[in-house]
Tab-separated table of C-alpha atoms and ligand atoms in Angstrom:
chain	number	residue	atom	x	y	z
A	1	UNK	CA	190.533	70.837	83.200
A	2	UNK	CA	192.723	67.889	84.008
A	3	UNK	CA	196.189	68.900	85.484
A	4	UNK	CA	199.430	67.112	86.338
A	5	UNK	CA	200.858	67.486	89.823
A	6	UNK	CA	203.933	66.422	91.679
A	7	UNK	CA	203.522	65.655	95.501
A	8	UNK	CA	205.736	64.228	98.328
A	9	UNK	CA	204.296	62.051	101.045
A	10	UNK	CA	204.959	63.699	104.558
A	11	UNK	CA	206.678	60.525	105.899
A	12	UNK	CA	209.356	62.647	107.596
A	13	UNK	CA	207.089	65.536	108.514
A	14	UNK	CA	207.929	67.530	111.553
A	15	UNK	CA	208.223	70.981	112.970
A	16	UNK	CA	211.745	71.120	114.388
A	17	UNK	CA	212.666	74.719	113.398
A	18	UNK	CA	211.067	77.996	112.813
A	19	UNK	CA	211.322	79.645	109.501
A	20	UNK	CA	207.939	81.207	109.456
A	21	UNK	CA	205.602	82.588	112.198
A	22	UNK	CA	203.283	79.570	112.046
A	23	UNK	CA	206.006	77.033	113.142
A	24	UNK	CA	206.321	76.269	116.735
A	25	UNK	CA	208.621	73.540	117.599
A	26	UNK	CA	207.274	72.982	121.095
A	27	UNK	CA	203.775	72.232	119.754
A	28	UNK	CA	203.264	68.405	119.125
A	29	UNK	CA	202.815	67.236	115.427
A	30	UNK	CA	201.019	63.956	114.541
A	31	UNK	CA	202.776	62.555	111.680
A	32	UNK	CA	200.232	59.919	111.136
A	33	UNK	CA	197.483	62.517	110.957
A	34	UNK	CA	199.604	64.572	108.555
A	35	UNK	CA	199.987	61.494	106.227
A	36	UNK	CA	196.283	60.825	106.566
A	37	UNK	CA	195.378	64.430	105.600
A	38	UNK	CA	197.815	64.428	102.684
A	39	UNK	CA	196.566	61.191	101.484
A	40	UNK	CA	193.077	62.553	101.246
A	41	UNK	CA	194.374	65.399	99.304
A	42	UNK	CA	196.189	63.107	96.968
A	43	UNK	CA	193.101	60.924	96.395
A	44	UNK	CA	191.011	64.024	95.980
A	45	UNK	CA	193.126	65.145	92.993
A	46	UNK	CA	192.812	61.608	91.376
A	47	UNK	CA	189.009	61.724	91.853
A	48	UNK	CA	188.982	65.033	90.141
A	49	UNK	CA	190.693	63.542	87.147
A	50	UNK	CA	194.187	64.875	87.673
A	51	UNK	CA	197.431	63.021	87.309
A	52	UNK	CA	199.704	63.025	90.348
A	53	UNK	CA	203.435	61.886	90.306
A	54	UNK	CA	205.159	61.223	93.585
A	55	UNK	CA	208.773	61.994	94.702
A	56	UNK	CA	210.418	59.901	97.371
A	57	UNK	CA	210.583	61.840	100.743
A	58	UNK	CA	214.064	62.289	101.997
A	59	UNK	CA	214.759	61.698	105.799
A	60	UNK	CA	215.916	64.812	107.509
A	61	UNK	CA	213.885	67.131	105.283
A	62	UNK	CA	210.584	67.617	107.181
A	63	UNK	CA	209.259	70.476	104.872
A	64	UNK	CA	209.879	68.340	101.696
A	65	UNK	CA	206.017	67.616	101.725
A	66	UNK	CA	205.704	71.202	100.350
A	67	UNK	CA	206.443	70.253	96.819
A	68	UNK	CA	205.187	73.533	95.511
A	69	UNK	CA	208.587	75.004	96.612
A	70	UNK	CA	210.632	72.385	94.877
A	71	UNK	CA	210.687	74.091	91.420
A	72	UNK	CA	208.766	76.028	88.865
A	73	UNK	CA	207.650	74.178	85.690
A	74	UNK	CA	206.359	75.961	82.737
A	75	UNK	CA	206.173	74.619	78.987
A	76	UNK	CA	208.300	71.581	80.169
A	77	UNK	CA	211.099	73.777	81.475
A	78	UNK	CA	212.024	73.392	85.105
A	79	UNK	CA	213.534	76.317	86.960
A	80	UNK	CA	215.110	74.809	90.058
A	81	UNK	CA	214.704	76.107	93.576
A	82	UNK	CA	217.297	77.492	95.685
A	83	UNK	CA	216.013	77.858	99.256
A	84	UNK	CA	216.665	80.772	101.519
A	85	UNK	CA	217.067	78.861	104.676
A	86	UNK	CA	219.807	76.212	105.054
A	87	UNK	CA	217.254	73.751	106.733
A	88	UNK	CA	215.661	73.370	103.314
A	89	UNK	CA	218.616	73.609	101.087
A	90	UNK	CA	218.861	69.973	100.115
A	91	UNK	CA	215.232	70.013	98.883
A	92	UNK	CA	216.179	71.963	95.704
A	93	UNK	CA	218.649	69.259	94.311
A	94	UNK	CA	216.250	66.412	95.265
A	95	UNK	CA	213.511	68.036	93.240
A	96	UNK	CA	215.760	68.970	90.324
A	97	UNK	CA	217.200	65.488	90.115
A	98	UNK	CA	213.598	63.928	90.012
A	99	UNK	CA	212.861	66.163	87.013
A	100	UNK	CA	216.174	65.180	85.348
A	101	UNK	CA	215.574	61.458	85.793
A	102	UNK	CA	212.095	61.923	84.322
A	103	UNK	CA	213.500	63.539	81.209
A	104	UNK	CA	212.708	67.164	81.729
A	105	UNK	CA	214.741	70.360	80.457
A	106	UNK	CA	216.229	71.333	83.924
A	107	UNK	CA	217.785	74.531	84.947
A	108	UNK	CA	219.592	75.190	88.290
A	109	UNK	CA	218.801	78.565	89.632
A	110	UNK	CA	221.512	81.302	90.084
A	111	UNK	CA	219.342	83.158	92.695
A	112	UNK	CA	217.295	82.374	95.788
A	113	UNK	CA	213.853	81.285	94.866
A	114	UNK	CA	211.313	78.973	96.499
A	115	UNK	CA	209.666	77.490	93.340
A	116	UNK	CA	205.850	77.916	93.028
A	117	UNK	CA	205.817	79.166	96.593
A	118	UNK	CA	206.646	82.666	94.978
A	119	UNK	CA	206.249	82.073	91.130
A	120	UNK	CA	202.832	81.546	89.921
A	121	UNK	CA	201.752	81.164	86.309
A	122	UNK	CA	198.654	83.224	85.604
A	123	UNK	CA	197.668	82.810	81.878
A	124	UNK	CA	200.514	84.126	79.801
A	125	UNK	CA	202.397	85.977	82.750
A	126	UNK	CA	204.043	84.788	86.006
A	127	UNK	CA	203.000	86.663	89.175
A	128	UNK	CA	206.058	86.579	91.378
A	129	UNK	CA	206.621	87.348	95.179
A	130	UNK	CA	209.589	88.992	96.753
A	131	UNK	CA	210.554	90.626	99.940
A	132	UNK	CA	210.556	87.590	102.326
A	133	UNK	CA	211.894	84.505	100.539
A	134	UNK	CA	212.476	84.662	96.697
A	135	UNK	CA	215.004	87.366	95.589
A	136	UNK	CA	213.970	89.815	92.879
A	137	UNK	CA	216.944	88.587	90.733
A	138	UNK	CA	215.169	85.392	90.582
A	139	UNK	CA	212.191	87.073	88.739
A	140	UNK	CA	214.474	88.266	86.139
A	141	UNK	CA	215.994	84.796	85.855
A	142	UNK	CA	212.585	83.208	85.462
A	143	UNK	CA	211.489	85.746	82.763
A	144	UNK	CA	214.546	84.971	80.741
A	145	UNK	CA	214.129	81.282	81.071
A	146	UNK	CA	210.453	81.061	80.494
A	147	UNK	CA	210.175	83.961	78.065
A	148	UNK	CA	207.114	85.312	79.910
A	149	UNK	CA	206.530	88.662	81.492
A	150	UNK	CA	207.173	88.477	85.218
A	151	UNK	CA	205.188	90.790	87.408
A	152	UNK	CA	206.997	91.430	90.694
A	153	UNK	CA	204.958	91.766	93.830
A	154	UNK	CA	206.246	92.919	97.229
A	155	UNK	CA	205.199	90.825	100.225
A	156	UNK	CA	205.285	92.696	103.436
A	157	UNK	CA	203.692	90.467	106.234
A	158	UNK	CA	205.918	87.615	107.546
A	159	UNK	CA	202.745	85.415	108.088
A	160	UNK	CA	202.403	85.536	104.296
A	161	UNK	CA	205.976	84.637	103.603
A	162	UNK	CA	205.275	83.113	100.060
A	163	UNK	CA	203.000	84.539	97.356
A	164	UNK	CA	200.945	81.319	97.383
A	165	UNK	CA	199.909	82.016	101.039
A	166	UNK	CA	198.382	85.307	99.993
A	167	UNK	CA	197.200	84.814	96.358
A	168	UNK	CA	195.556	81.957	94.347
A	169	UNK	CA	195.442	81.802	90.607
A	170	UNK	CA	191.996	80.818	89.945
A	171	UNK	CA	191.913	80.913	86.001
A	172	UNK	CA	193.958	82.314	83.136
A	173	UNK	CA	192.516	85.826	83.919
A	174	UNK	CA	191.486	85.763	87.545
A	175	UNK	CA	192.805	85.476	91.068
A	176	UNK	CA	191.898	85.607	94.689
A	177	UNK	CA	194.141	87.491	97.083
A	178	UNK	CA	194.554	89.161	100.426
A	179	UNK	CA	195.532	92.763	99.899
A	180	UNK	CA	197.173	93.222	103.404
A	181	UNK	CA	199.944	90.843	102.499
A	182	UNK	CA	201.279	93.311	99.816
A	183	UNK	CA	202.863	96.658	99.791
A	184	UNK	CA	200.618	99.445	98.603
A	185	UNK	CA	202.113	99.677	95.173
A	186	UNK	CA	201.786	95.918	94.711
A	187	UNK	CA	198.121	96.198	95.913
A	188	UNK	CA	197.550	98.837	93.122
A	189	UNK	CA	199.145	96.575	90.527
A	190	UNK	CA	196.868	93.757	91.445
A	191	UNK	CA	193.705	95.996	91.417
A	192	UNK	CA	194.804	97.314	87.886
A	193	UNK	CA	195.397	93.827	86.500
A	194	UNK	CA	192.529	91.956	88.219
A	195	UNK	CA	189.510	94.382	88.851
A	196	UNK	CA	187.301	91.262	89.093
A	197	UNK	CA	189.413	89.445	91.709
A	198	UNK	CA	188.132	87.698	94.623
A	199	UNK	CA	189.322	89.763	97.685
A	200	UNK	CA	189.786	87.667	100.569
A	201	UNK	CA	189.230	88.673	104.212
A	202	UNK	CA	191.811	88.824	106.883
A	203	UNK	CA	190.105	85.740	108.457
A	204	UNK	CA	190.411	83.643	105.341
A	205	UNK	CA	194.019	84.620	104.924
A	206	UNK	CA	194.842	83.793	108.653
A	207	UNK	CA	193.667	80.201	108.091
A	208	UNK	CA	195.872	80.158	104.945
A	209	UNK	CA	192.666	79.884	102.734
A	210	UNK	CA	194.485	81.478	99.859
A	211	UNK	CA	196.936	78.340	99.717
A	212	UNK	CA	194.387	76.845	97.324
A	213	UNK	CA	194.661	74.931	94.067
A	214	UNK	CA	192.462	75.775	91.226
A	215	UNK	CA	192.014	73.724	87.979
A	216	UNK	CA	190.130	76.563	86.377
A	217	UNK	CA	186.715	75.326	87.811
A	218	UNK	CA	187.303	73.451	91.113
A	219	UNK	CA	189.222	75.201	93.847
A	220	UNK	CA	190.712	72.871	96.563
A	221	UNK	CA	191.169	74.991	99.668
A	222	UNK	CA	191.517	74.617	103.480
A	223	UNK	CA	188.088	73.815	104.897
A	224	UNK	CA	188.626	76.500	107.635
A	225	UNK	CA	188.346	79.265	104.824
A	226	UNK	CA	184.503	79.394	104.868
A	227	UNK	CA	183.971	82.896	103.639
A	228	UNK	CA	186.335	82.445	100.762
A	229	UNK	CA	184.688	79.284	99.697
A	230	UNK	CA	181.350	81.349	99.601
A	231	UNK	CA	183.044	84.187	97.614
A	232	UNK	CA	184.420	81.639	95.096
A	233	UNK	CA	181.140	79.976	94.634
A	234	UNK	CA	179.495	83.361	93.928
A	235	UNK	CA	181.962	83.808	91.162
A	236	UNK	CA	181.091	80.568	89.548
A	237	UNK	CA	184.110	78.389	90.967
A	238	UNK	CA	183.379	75.289	92.770
A	239	UNK	CA	185.001	75.236	96.284
A	240	UNK	CA	186.317	71.730	97.431
A	241	UNK	CA	187.319	71.989	101.051
A	242	UNK	CA	190.007	69.757	102.562
A	243	UNK	CA	191.261	69.544	106.155
A	244	UNK	CA	194.903	70.215	106.332
A	245	UNK	CA	195.109	71.319	109.947
A	246	UNK	CA	198.289	69.218	110.635
A	247	UNK	CA	200.257	70.599	107.809
A	248	UNK	CA	199.090	74.072	108.860
A	249	UNK	CA	201.419	73.745	111.920
A	250	UNK	CA	204.375	74.155	109.394
A	251	UNK	CA	202.646	77.085	107.691
A	252	UNK	CA	201.440	74.943	104.840
A	253	UNK	CA	198.171	74.127	103.005
A	254	UNK	CA	196.853	72.329	99.954
A	255	UNK	CA	198.829	74.531	97.347
A	256	UNK	CA	202.105	73.992	99.362
A	257	UNK	CA	201.838	70.237	98.865
A	258	UNK	CA	201.193	70.516	95.095
A	259	UNK	CA	203.638	71.389	92.384
A	260	UNK	CA	202.037	71.905	88.994
A	261	UNK	CA	203.910	70.061	86.199
A	262	UNK	CA	203.075	72.035	82.952
A	263	UNK	CA	203.514	71.219	79.302
A	264	UNK	CA	205.582	68.121	79.276
A	265	UNK	CA	204.870	65.405	76.770
A	266	UNK	CA	206.509	62.141	76.493
A	267	UNK	CA	207.962	60.425	79.602
A	268	UNK	CA	205.707	58.064	81.441
A	269	UNK	CA	204.534	59.192	84.875
A	270	UNK	CA	206.749	58.033	87.614
A	271	UNK	CA	205.525	55.744	90.384
A	272	UNK	CA	208.538	56.515	92.592
A	273	UNK	CA	207.454	56.168	96.205
A	274	UNK	CA	203.776	55.361	95.309
B	1	LIG	N1	207.590	75.354	106.633
B	1	LIG	C1	207.626	75.685	105.214
B	1	LIG	C2	208.502	77.062	104.930
B	1	LIG	O1	208.307	77.918	105.885
B	1	LIG	C3	206.336	75.757	104.622
B	1	LIG	C4	206.228	76.037	103.136
B	1	LIG	C5	205.043	75.978	102.587
B	1	LIG	N2	204.935	76.171	101.302
B	1	LIG	C6	204.409	76.970	100.430
B	1	LIG	N3	204.324	76.791	99.146
B	1	LIG	N4	203.957	78.155	100.937
B	1	LIG	O2	209.252	77.151	104.199
């Protein structure tokens, strides 16, 4: 199925601070390579028949490439992000103002939440991570705004600091996830709701293989996640591997670079920054 995404070119990409265990400011980052890998991902989405809007990158916001964290968009309603770390604070208003300029119904958040990093639409419900970045109060806020049940899940491993590093929504009724990233109770919730889920290995998780983007059929995932690709294929999904090694240095992958824009009719797509 064709989707609409918002992305941000990594023009100002860098790893200058550490807000997750993957980030090492002493390791060199190749910005040109990051841009090339990002461009491959962008062109891949177009070739799969998706629509991709672009937001202008802001100097001084090296993590702005991770568009998934910029907001949560469901039924044309935009729930703004409010970042936990001051280093990323200015990204929230930058994304919210893009949505306002493009005619969306925007809502600034009252609680800390990092957009689709932690709030993932799965069919009728929203699966929501907490414990490391997004506050539980934001789950309640999202439930009220979207009028959809929010299922709170406790993240317990700092390497999997956002829900989208540990869980991928594959279709309206199935997911892939790495149990070790969740508290025992949350693992039980996931087993109960998704008995047929793809359970990823520790190796798949450690290459951020679950930071994947599914359109219901095709699943774009980091090329290093080879076992996960096989497991997805055996469940009837088509794995589409991409090399995102440079963005991985900031703890990111394909999903982090991709904010899904759902349920908006009307305004023309923006060519900002194209
Ligand atoms: N360096 C960023 C951070 O730690 C990476 C964000 C990745 N985004 C994501 N959706 N998981 O906030």
